[in-house]
One Martini backbone bead per residue (centre of mass of N, CA, C, O) as a GRO file, in nm:
protein
  290
    1MET     BB    1  -2.482   0.494  -0.141
    2SER     BB    2  -2.292   0.579   0.108
    3LYS     BB    3  -1.987   0.602   0.217
    4ALA     BB    4  -1.788   0.456   0.422
    5PRO     BB    5  -1.533   0.559   0.634
    6PHE     BB    6  -1.479   0.243   0.655
    7THR     BB    7  -1.356  -0.042   0.621
    8VAL     BB    8  -1.363  -0.349   0.745
    9ALA     BB    9  -1.061  -0.378   0.789
   10GLU     BB   10  -1.028  -0.112   0.943
   11ARG     BB   11  -1.216  -0.183   1.174
   12ILE     BB   12  -1.062  -0.424   1.277
   13ARG     BB   13  -0.796  -0.275   1.337
   14ASN     BB   14  -0.919  -0.059   1.531
   15GLN     BB   15  -1.059  -0.295   1.732
   16PHE     BB   16  -0.856  -0.518   1.818
   17GLU     BB   17  -0.783  -0.438   2.124
   18ARG     BB   18  -1.107  -0.485   2.209
   19LEU     BB   19  -1.087  -0.775   2.173
   20THR     BB   20  -1.109  -1.083   2.221
   21ARG     BB   21  -0.940  -1.364   2.180
   22THR     BB   22  -1.150  -1.497   1.991
   23GLU     BB   23  -1.199  -1.246   1.813
   24ARG     BB   24  -0.906  -1.230   1.712
   25ARG     BB   25  -0.908  -1.493   1.561
   26LEU     BB   26  -1.125  -1.404   1.367
   27ALA     BB   27  -0.987  -1.150   1.257
   28ASN     BB   28  -0.738  -1.294   1.138
   29ALA     BB   29  -0.900  -1.476   0.943
   30LEU     BB   30  -1.030  -1.244   0.779
   31LEU     BB   31  -0.754  -1.100   0.693
   32GLU     BB   32  -0.602  -1.330   0.541
   33ASN     BB   33  -0.864  -1.344   0.305
   34TYR     BB   34  -0.934  -1.065   0.211
   35PRO     BB   35  -1.284  -1.076   0.161
   36VAL     BB   36  -1.363  -1.379   0.124
   37SER     BB   37  -1.381  -1.470   0.434
   38CYS     BB   38  -1.661  -1.279   0.470
   39LEU     BB   39  -1.884  -1.416   0.243
   40GLY     BB   40  -2.003  -1.629   0.390
   41SER     BB   41  -2.146  -1.792   0.603
   42ILE     BB   42  -2.162  -1.789   0.936
   43THR     BB   43  -2.067  -2.083   0.960
   44ALA     BB   44  -1.814  -2.059   0.779
   45ILE     BB   45  -1.672  -1.834   0.932
   46ALA     BB   46  -1.651  -1.987   1.202
   47ALA     BB   47  -1.497  -2.239   1.097
   48THR     BB   48  -1.239  -2.100   0.992
   49ALA     BB   49  -1.178  -1.988   1.309
   50SER     BB   50  -1.287  -2.170   1.538
   51VAL     BB   51  -1.581  -2.058   1.605
   52SER     BB   52  -1.865  -1.922   1.697
   53THR     BB   53  -2.148  -1.768   1.589
   54PRO     BB   54  -2.175  -1.563   1.828
   55THR     BB   55  -1.896  -1.439   1.779
   56VAL     BB   56  -1.959  -1.312   1.509
   57VAL     BB   57  -2.191  -1.132   1.603
   58ARG     BB   58  -2.037  -0.972   1.819
   59MET     BB   59  -1.814  -0.854   1.635
   60VAL     BB   60  -1.984  -0.700   1.423
   61LYS     BB   61  -2.103  -0.511   1.641
   62LYS     BB   62  -1.830  -0.388   1.730
   63LEU     BB   63  -1.791  -0.266   1.429
   64GLY     BB   64  -2.103  -0.132   1.372
   65PHE     BB   65  -2.307  -0.354   1.312
   66SER     BB   66  -2.625  -0.502   1.313
   67GLY     BB   67  -2.504  -0.745   1.136
   68VAL     BB   68  -2.415  -0.974   0.902
   69ALA     BB   69  -2.569  -0.846   0.666
   70ASP     BB   70  -2.444  -0.564   0.696
   71PHE     BB   71  -2.150  -0.653   0.676
   72GLN     BB   72  -2.180  -0.777   0.380
   73ALA     BB   73  -2.287  -0.527   0.237
   74SER     BB   74  -2.029  -0.364   0.274
   75LEU     BB   75  -1.847  -0.561   0.115
   76HIS     BB   76  -1.991  -0.539  -0.156
   77ALA     BB   77  -1.935  -0.237  -0.188
   78GLU     BB   78  -1.627  -0.265  -0.191
   79LEU     BB   79  -1.604  -0.445  -0.440
   80GLU     BB   80  -1.723  -0.240  -0.633
   81GLU     BB   81  -1.502  -0.029  -0.588
   82SER     BB   82  -1.238  -0.209  -0.653
   83ILE     BB   83  -1.353  -0.269  -0.973
   84SER     BB   84  -1.358   0.001  -1.082
   85ASN     BB   85  -1.362   0.190  -1.350
   86PRO     BB   86  -1.304   0.501  -1.474
   87ILE     BB   87  -1.592   0.550  -1.587
   88THR     BB   88  -1.751   0.475  -1.337
   89LYS     BB   89  -1.618   0.681  -1.149
   90PHE     BB   90  -1.695   0.935  -1.303
   91ASN     BB   91  -2.002   0.900  -1.296
   92ARG     BB   92  -2.028   0.899  -0.989
   93TRP     BB   93  -1.904   1.178  -0.937
   94SER     BB   94  -2.085   1.348  -1.129
   95ASP     BB   95  -2.364   1.285  -0.994
   96SER     BB   96  -2.240   1.403  -0.691
   97ALA     BB   97  -2.140   1.677  -0.761
   98PRO     BB   98  -2.066   1.963  -0.657
   99ASP     BB   99  -2.033   2.320  -0.721
  100GLU     BB  100  -1.759   2.331  -0.666
  101HIS     BB  101  -1.454   2.351  -0.729
  102ILE     BB  102  -1.226   2.114  -0.817
  103LEU     BB  103  -1.004   2.203  -0.626
  104ASN     BB  104  -1.174   2.176  -0.367
  105ARG     BB  105  -1.268   1.884  -0.402
  106PHE     BB  106  -0.986   1.759  -0.422
  107ALA     BB  107  -0.876   1.864  -0.155
  108ASP     BB  108  -1.084   1.731   0.029
  109ALA     BB  109  -1.025   1.439  -0.055
  110THR     BB  110  -0.722   1.439   0.013
  111MET     BB  111  -0.744   1.516   0.315
  112ASN     BB  112  -0.919   1.276   0.389
  113ASN     BB  113  -0.720   1.058   0.305
  114LEU     BB  114  -0.500   1.143   0.503
  115ARG     BB  115  -0.653   1.121   0.767
  116GLN     BB  116  -0.742   0.823   0.739
  117SER     BB  117  -0.458   0.701   0.700
  118LEU     BB  118  -0.322   0.800   0.965
  119LYS     BB  119  -0.513   0.629   1.146
  120GLN     BB  120  -0.393   0.346   1.022
  121ILE     BB  121  -0.104   0.409   1.099
  122ASP     BB  122   0.146   0.240   1.245
  123PRO     BB  123   0.436   0.344   1.377
  124ALA     BB  124   0.566   0.061   1.396
  125THR     BB  125   0.539  -0.002   1.097
  126PHE     BB  126   0.694   0.233   0.985
  127ASP     BB  127   0.963   0.167   1.135
  128ALA     BB  128   0.999  -0.117   1.015
  129VAL     BB  129   1.024  -0.022   0.722
  130ALA     BB  130   1.262   0.171   0.758
  131GLU     BB  131   1.452  -0.057   0.847
  132LEU     BB  132   1.439  -0.226   0.588
  133LEU     BB  133   1.541   0.008   0.396
  134SER     BB  134   1.824   0.029   0.574
  135ASP     BB  135   1.918  -0.262   0.493
  136THR     BB  136   2.237  -0.321   0.346
  137GLU     BB  137   2.266  -0.645   0.372
  138HIS     BB  138   2.022  -0.625   0.173
  139ALA     BB  139   1.850  -0.642  -0.093
  140MET     BB  140   1.657  -0.425  -0.315
  141HIS     BB  141   1.319  -0.421  -0.454
  142VAL     BB  142   1.122  -0.250  -0.715
  143VAL     BB  143   0.757  -0.247  -0.782
  144GLY     BB  144   0.517  -0.181  -1.043
  145GLY     BB  145   0.254  -0.082  -1.228
  146ARG     BB  146   0.089   0.080  -1.465
  147ILE     BB  147   0.068   0.332  -1.257
  148THR     BB  148   0.280   0.270  -1.004
  149HIS     BB  149   0.564   0.298  -1.138
  150SER     BB  150   0.620   0.595  -1.054
  151LEU     BB  151   0.650   0.530  -0.750
  152ALA     BB  152   0.882   0.334  -0.780
  153ASP     BB  153   1.077   0.535  -0.909
  154TYR     BB  154   1.087   0.738  -0.677
  155LEU     BB  155   1.198   0.551  -0.460
  156PHE     BB  156   1.447   0.450  -0.611
  157THR     BB  157   1.597   0.718  -0.669
  158HIS     BB  158   1.652   0.777  -0.365
  159LEU     BB  159   1.766   0.503  -0.248
  160GLN     BB  160   2.002   0.470  -0.453
  161VAL     BB  161   2.159   0.706  -0.324
  162MET     BB  162   2.165   0.612  -0.009
  163ARG     BB  163   2.202   0.307  -0.118
  164LYS     BB  164   2.276  -0.006  -0.170
  165GLY     BB  165   2.113  -0.256  -0.351
  166VAL     BB  166   1.914  -0.124  -0.577
  167THR     BB  167   1.623  -0.237  -0.765
  168ARG     BB  168   1.455  -0.186  -1.070
  169VAL     BB  169   1.182  -0.324  -1.181
  170ALA     BB  170   1.062  -0.384  -1.464
  171SER     BB  171   0.757  -0.343  -1.631
  172ASN     BB  172   0.826  -0.596  -1.786
  173SER     BB  173   0.709  -0.908  -1.690
  174ASN     BB  174   0.888  -1.104  -1.880
  175THR     BB  175   1.156  -1.027  -1.689
  176TRP     BB  176   1.113  -1.121  -1.387
  177PRO     BB  177   1.271  -1.391  -1.364
  178HIS     BB  178   1.548  -1.246  -1.365
  179TYR     BB  179   1.507  -1.109  -1.087
  180LEU     BB  180   1.451  -1.363  -0.919
  181LEU     BB  181   1.733  -1.492  -0.959
  182ASN     BB  182   1.867  -1.254  -0.762
  183MET     BB  183   1.703  -1.345  -0.527
  184GLU     BB  184   1.728  -1.356  -0.173
  185GLU     BB  185   1.727  -1.440   0.130
  186GLY     BB  186   1.616  -1.134   0.292
  187ASP     BB  187   1.519  -0.975   0.092
  188LEU     BB  188   1.360  -0.685  -0.063
  189LEU     BB  189   1.013  -0.610  -0.151
  190VAL     BB  190   0.864  -0.338  -0.324
  191ALA     BB  191   0.512  -0.288  -0.366
  192PHE     BB  192   0.258  -0.182  -0.611
  193ASP     BB  193  -0.114  -0.207  -0.548
  194ILE     BB  194  -0.409  -0.117  -0.697
  195ARG     BB  195  -0.691  -0.107  -0.815
  196ARG     BB  196  -0.705  -0.343  -1.035
  197TYR     BB  197  -0.544  -0.579  -0.976
  198GLU     BB  198  -0.241  -0.741  -1.057
  199HIS     BB  199  -0.142  -1.048  -1.146
  200ASN     BB  200   0.167  -1.002  -1.165
  201ILE     BB  201   0.212  -0.899  -0.880
  202HIS     BB  202   0.099  -1.141  -0.729
  203HIS     BB  203   0.292  -1.354  -0.854
  204PHE     BB  204   0.559  -1.218  -0.779
  205ALA     BB  205   0.516  -1.220  -0.473
  206LYS     BB  206   0.490  -1.525  -0.443
  207MET     BB  207   0.771  -1.601  -0.561
  208ALA     BB  208   0.940  -1.432  -0.366
  209ARG     BB  209   0.843  -1.563  -0.104
  210ALA     BB  210   0.948  -1.853  -0.180
  211ARG     BB  211   1.258  -1.720  -0.157
  212GLY     BB  212   1.254  -1.533   0.117
  213VAL     BB  213   1.118  -1.269   0.059
  214ARG     BB  214   1.047  -0.953   0.163
  215LEU     BB  215   0.731  -0.773   0.199
  216VAL     BB  216   0.627  -0.450   0.080
  217LEU     BB  217   0.298  -0.295   0.072
  218PHE     BB  218   0.126  -0.081  -0.153
  219THR     BB  219  -0.214   0.017  -0.096
  220ASP     BB  220  -0.539   0.014  -0.040
  221GLN     BB  221  -0.830  -0.006   0.152
  222TRP     BB  222  -0.891  -0.301   0.033
  223GLY     BB  223  -0.662  -0.474  -0.085
  224SER     BB  224  -0.433  -0.657  -0.208
  225PRO     BB  225  -0.371  -0.993  -0.262
  226ALA     BB  226  -0.058  -0.960  -0.200
  227GLY     BB  227  -0.083  -0.928   0.117
  228GLN     BB  228  -0.043  -1.237   0.197
  229TYR     BB  229   0.292  -1.193   0.146
  230ALA     BB  230   0.323  -0.973   0.360
  231GLU     BB  231   0.483  -0.811   0.625
  232GLN     BB  232   0.400  -0.520   0.511
  233VAL     BB  233   0.117  -0.281   0.516
  234PHE     BB  234  -0.026  -0.015   0.315
  235ASN     BB  235  -0.343   0.130   0.374
  236LEU     BB  236  -0.449   0.361   0.130
  237ARG     BB  237  -0.603   0.639   0.024
  238ILE     BB  238  -0.750   0.707  -0.331
  239GLU     BB  239  -0.987   0.882  -0.353
  240ALA     BB  240  -1.150   1.078  -0.621
  241PRO     BB  241  -1.289   1.335  -0.835
  242SER     BB  242  -1.233   1.085  -1.056
  243ALA     BB  243  -1.130   0.843  -1.284
  244TRP     BB  244  -0.888   0.864  -1.093
  245ASP     BB  245  -0.664   0.788  -0.874
  246SER     BB  246  -0.489   0.873  -0.583
  247SER     BB  247  -0.125   0.932  -0.488
  248VAL     BB  248  -0.069   1.125  -0.249
  249VAL     BB  249  -0.047   0.941   0.004
  250ILE     BB  250   0.171   0.754  -0.099
  251LEU     BB  251   0.382   0.979  -0.140
  252PHE     BB  252   0.390   1.073   0.149
  253VAL     BB  253   0.500   0.806   0.269
  254ILE     BB  254   0.751   0.788   0.099
  255GLU     BB  255   0.880   1.057   0.198
  256ALA     BB  256   0.888   0.977   0.496
  257LEU     BB  257   1.073   0.730   0.452
  258ILE     BB  258   1.311   0.875   0.329
  259ALA     BB  259   1.367   1.045   0.582
  260ALA     BB  260   1.409   0.805   0.776
  261VAL     BB  261   1.645   0.672   0.627
  262GLN     BB  262   1.839   0.911   0.624
  263SER     BB  263   1.868   0.924   0.941
  264ARG     BB  264   1.983   0.628   0.975
  265ILE     BB  265   2.209   0.659   0.704
  266TRP     BB  266   2.374   0.930   0.673
  267ASP     BB  267   2.672   0.865   0.640
  268GLN     BB  268   2.635   0.699   0.383
  269SER     BB  269   2.465   0.902   0.220
  270LYS     BB  270   2.661   1.139   0.218
  271GLU     BB  271   2.884   0.996   0.061
  272ARG     BB  272   2.716   0.926  -0.193
  273MET     BB  273   2.620   1.217  -0.257
  274GLY     BB  274   2.901   1.335  -0.299
  275GLU     BB  275   2.981   1.151  -0.534
  276LEU     BB  276   2.747   1.227  -0.719
  277GLU     BB  277   2.813   1.529  -0.747
  278SER     BB  278   3.082   1.478  -0.889
  279LEU     BB  279   2.956   1.337  -1.134
  280PHE     BB  280   2.784   1.574  -1.225
  281ASP     BB  281   3.018   1.767  -1.275
  282GLU     BB  282   3.164   1.588  -1.486
  283THR     BB  283   2.893   1.577  -1.682
  284ARG     BB  284   2.721   1.838  -1.677
  285LEU     BB  285   2.410   1.815  -1.600
  286PHE     BB  286   2.418   2.089  -1.449
  287LYS     BB  287   2.354   2.413  -1.433
  288LYS     BB  288   2.574   2.686  -1.370
  289PHE     BB  289   2.566   3.041  -1.233
  290PHE     BB  290   2.916   3.067  -1.166
   0.00000   0.00000   0.00000
C-alpha cells in the first residue's frame, strides 16, 4: 500500500473550516483522543460526538474517503506506521528504494517532509508558541525522550541565553518528580515525543498539566498521546529512507522559533548575550586569533 499524502488528523485539520457546525463537533471529538476515537463502529463514533451516523458518513467523504471502511483502513495503516521499529522501517524502505543515490533520496524525503509540514503549521499557532517562549514572567521547562533529548538540548541552549528561568529537565526520568516540585501554575513545559511514544513523556505531561503547567508539544504526523494535555502542538513530518526517523523539520521549526523569540525580547537577550560573552572571555573558553 502506498503511503497517503496526509494522515487522517491532518485531513481533518485541513478541511476544518469547510465543515458544518455539526461536522466540526464531530471533528473535535475525533481529534480529542485520536486515533482511538476513530476506530470504533460508525454508531460508536457518532455517539461519542453526539451526532448522527449520516453526519459521520458525510464528513469522512469530505475528507476524501469513499466511506467509513476506507477511513478506518487508512487509520490502521497509520497505526502500523506509528509503531514501526527501526528494523521494520529499514526493511520497508529497502524493499521500495529507487536506484538513485541515498543523498538524493534522503534530500527528496526531507524536502517533502518540510513542504507537507509547512502546509500544516498555522501561523497563528506558531506566533502563539513564540509568545509563550518569550514570556519571562513564567518559568520554562524543556524535556525530550530517548532520541529527542538532543532537540530539547538545542532549544534549551539557545533560550537559556536569551531569557531567564529556563530549565532543562534531565533525561533520567526517575528524577522528574523533583522537577515537577518546582513547576508552578502558568509555567511552560516544552516536550518532544515522536513515534514509539514514550510512557514517561506522556505521564510527565499529564502530571505537569495537573499542576496548571502549559504544554507545547513537538511530535510527528501521527501525534503523541501526550497531545491531549497540550495547549499547542506541532505535528511535523519525520519519515526518511532510513531505519531512523528524521529530525530535520523539527529542528527547522525550533530554529524559526528561536529567531522569533529573539526578535520579541531582543533588548533583554542582547544584554544577557553581552554578559555571557564577557564570561566567555574571562574563562577563555574560545580561542581568539588576534
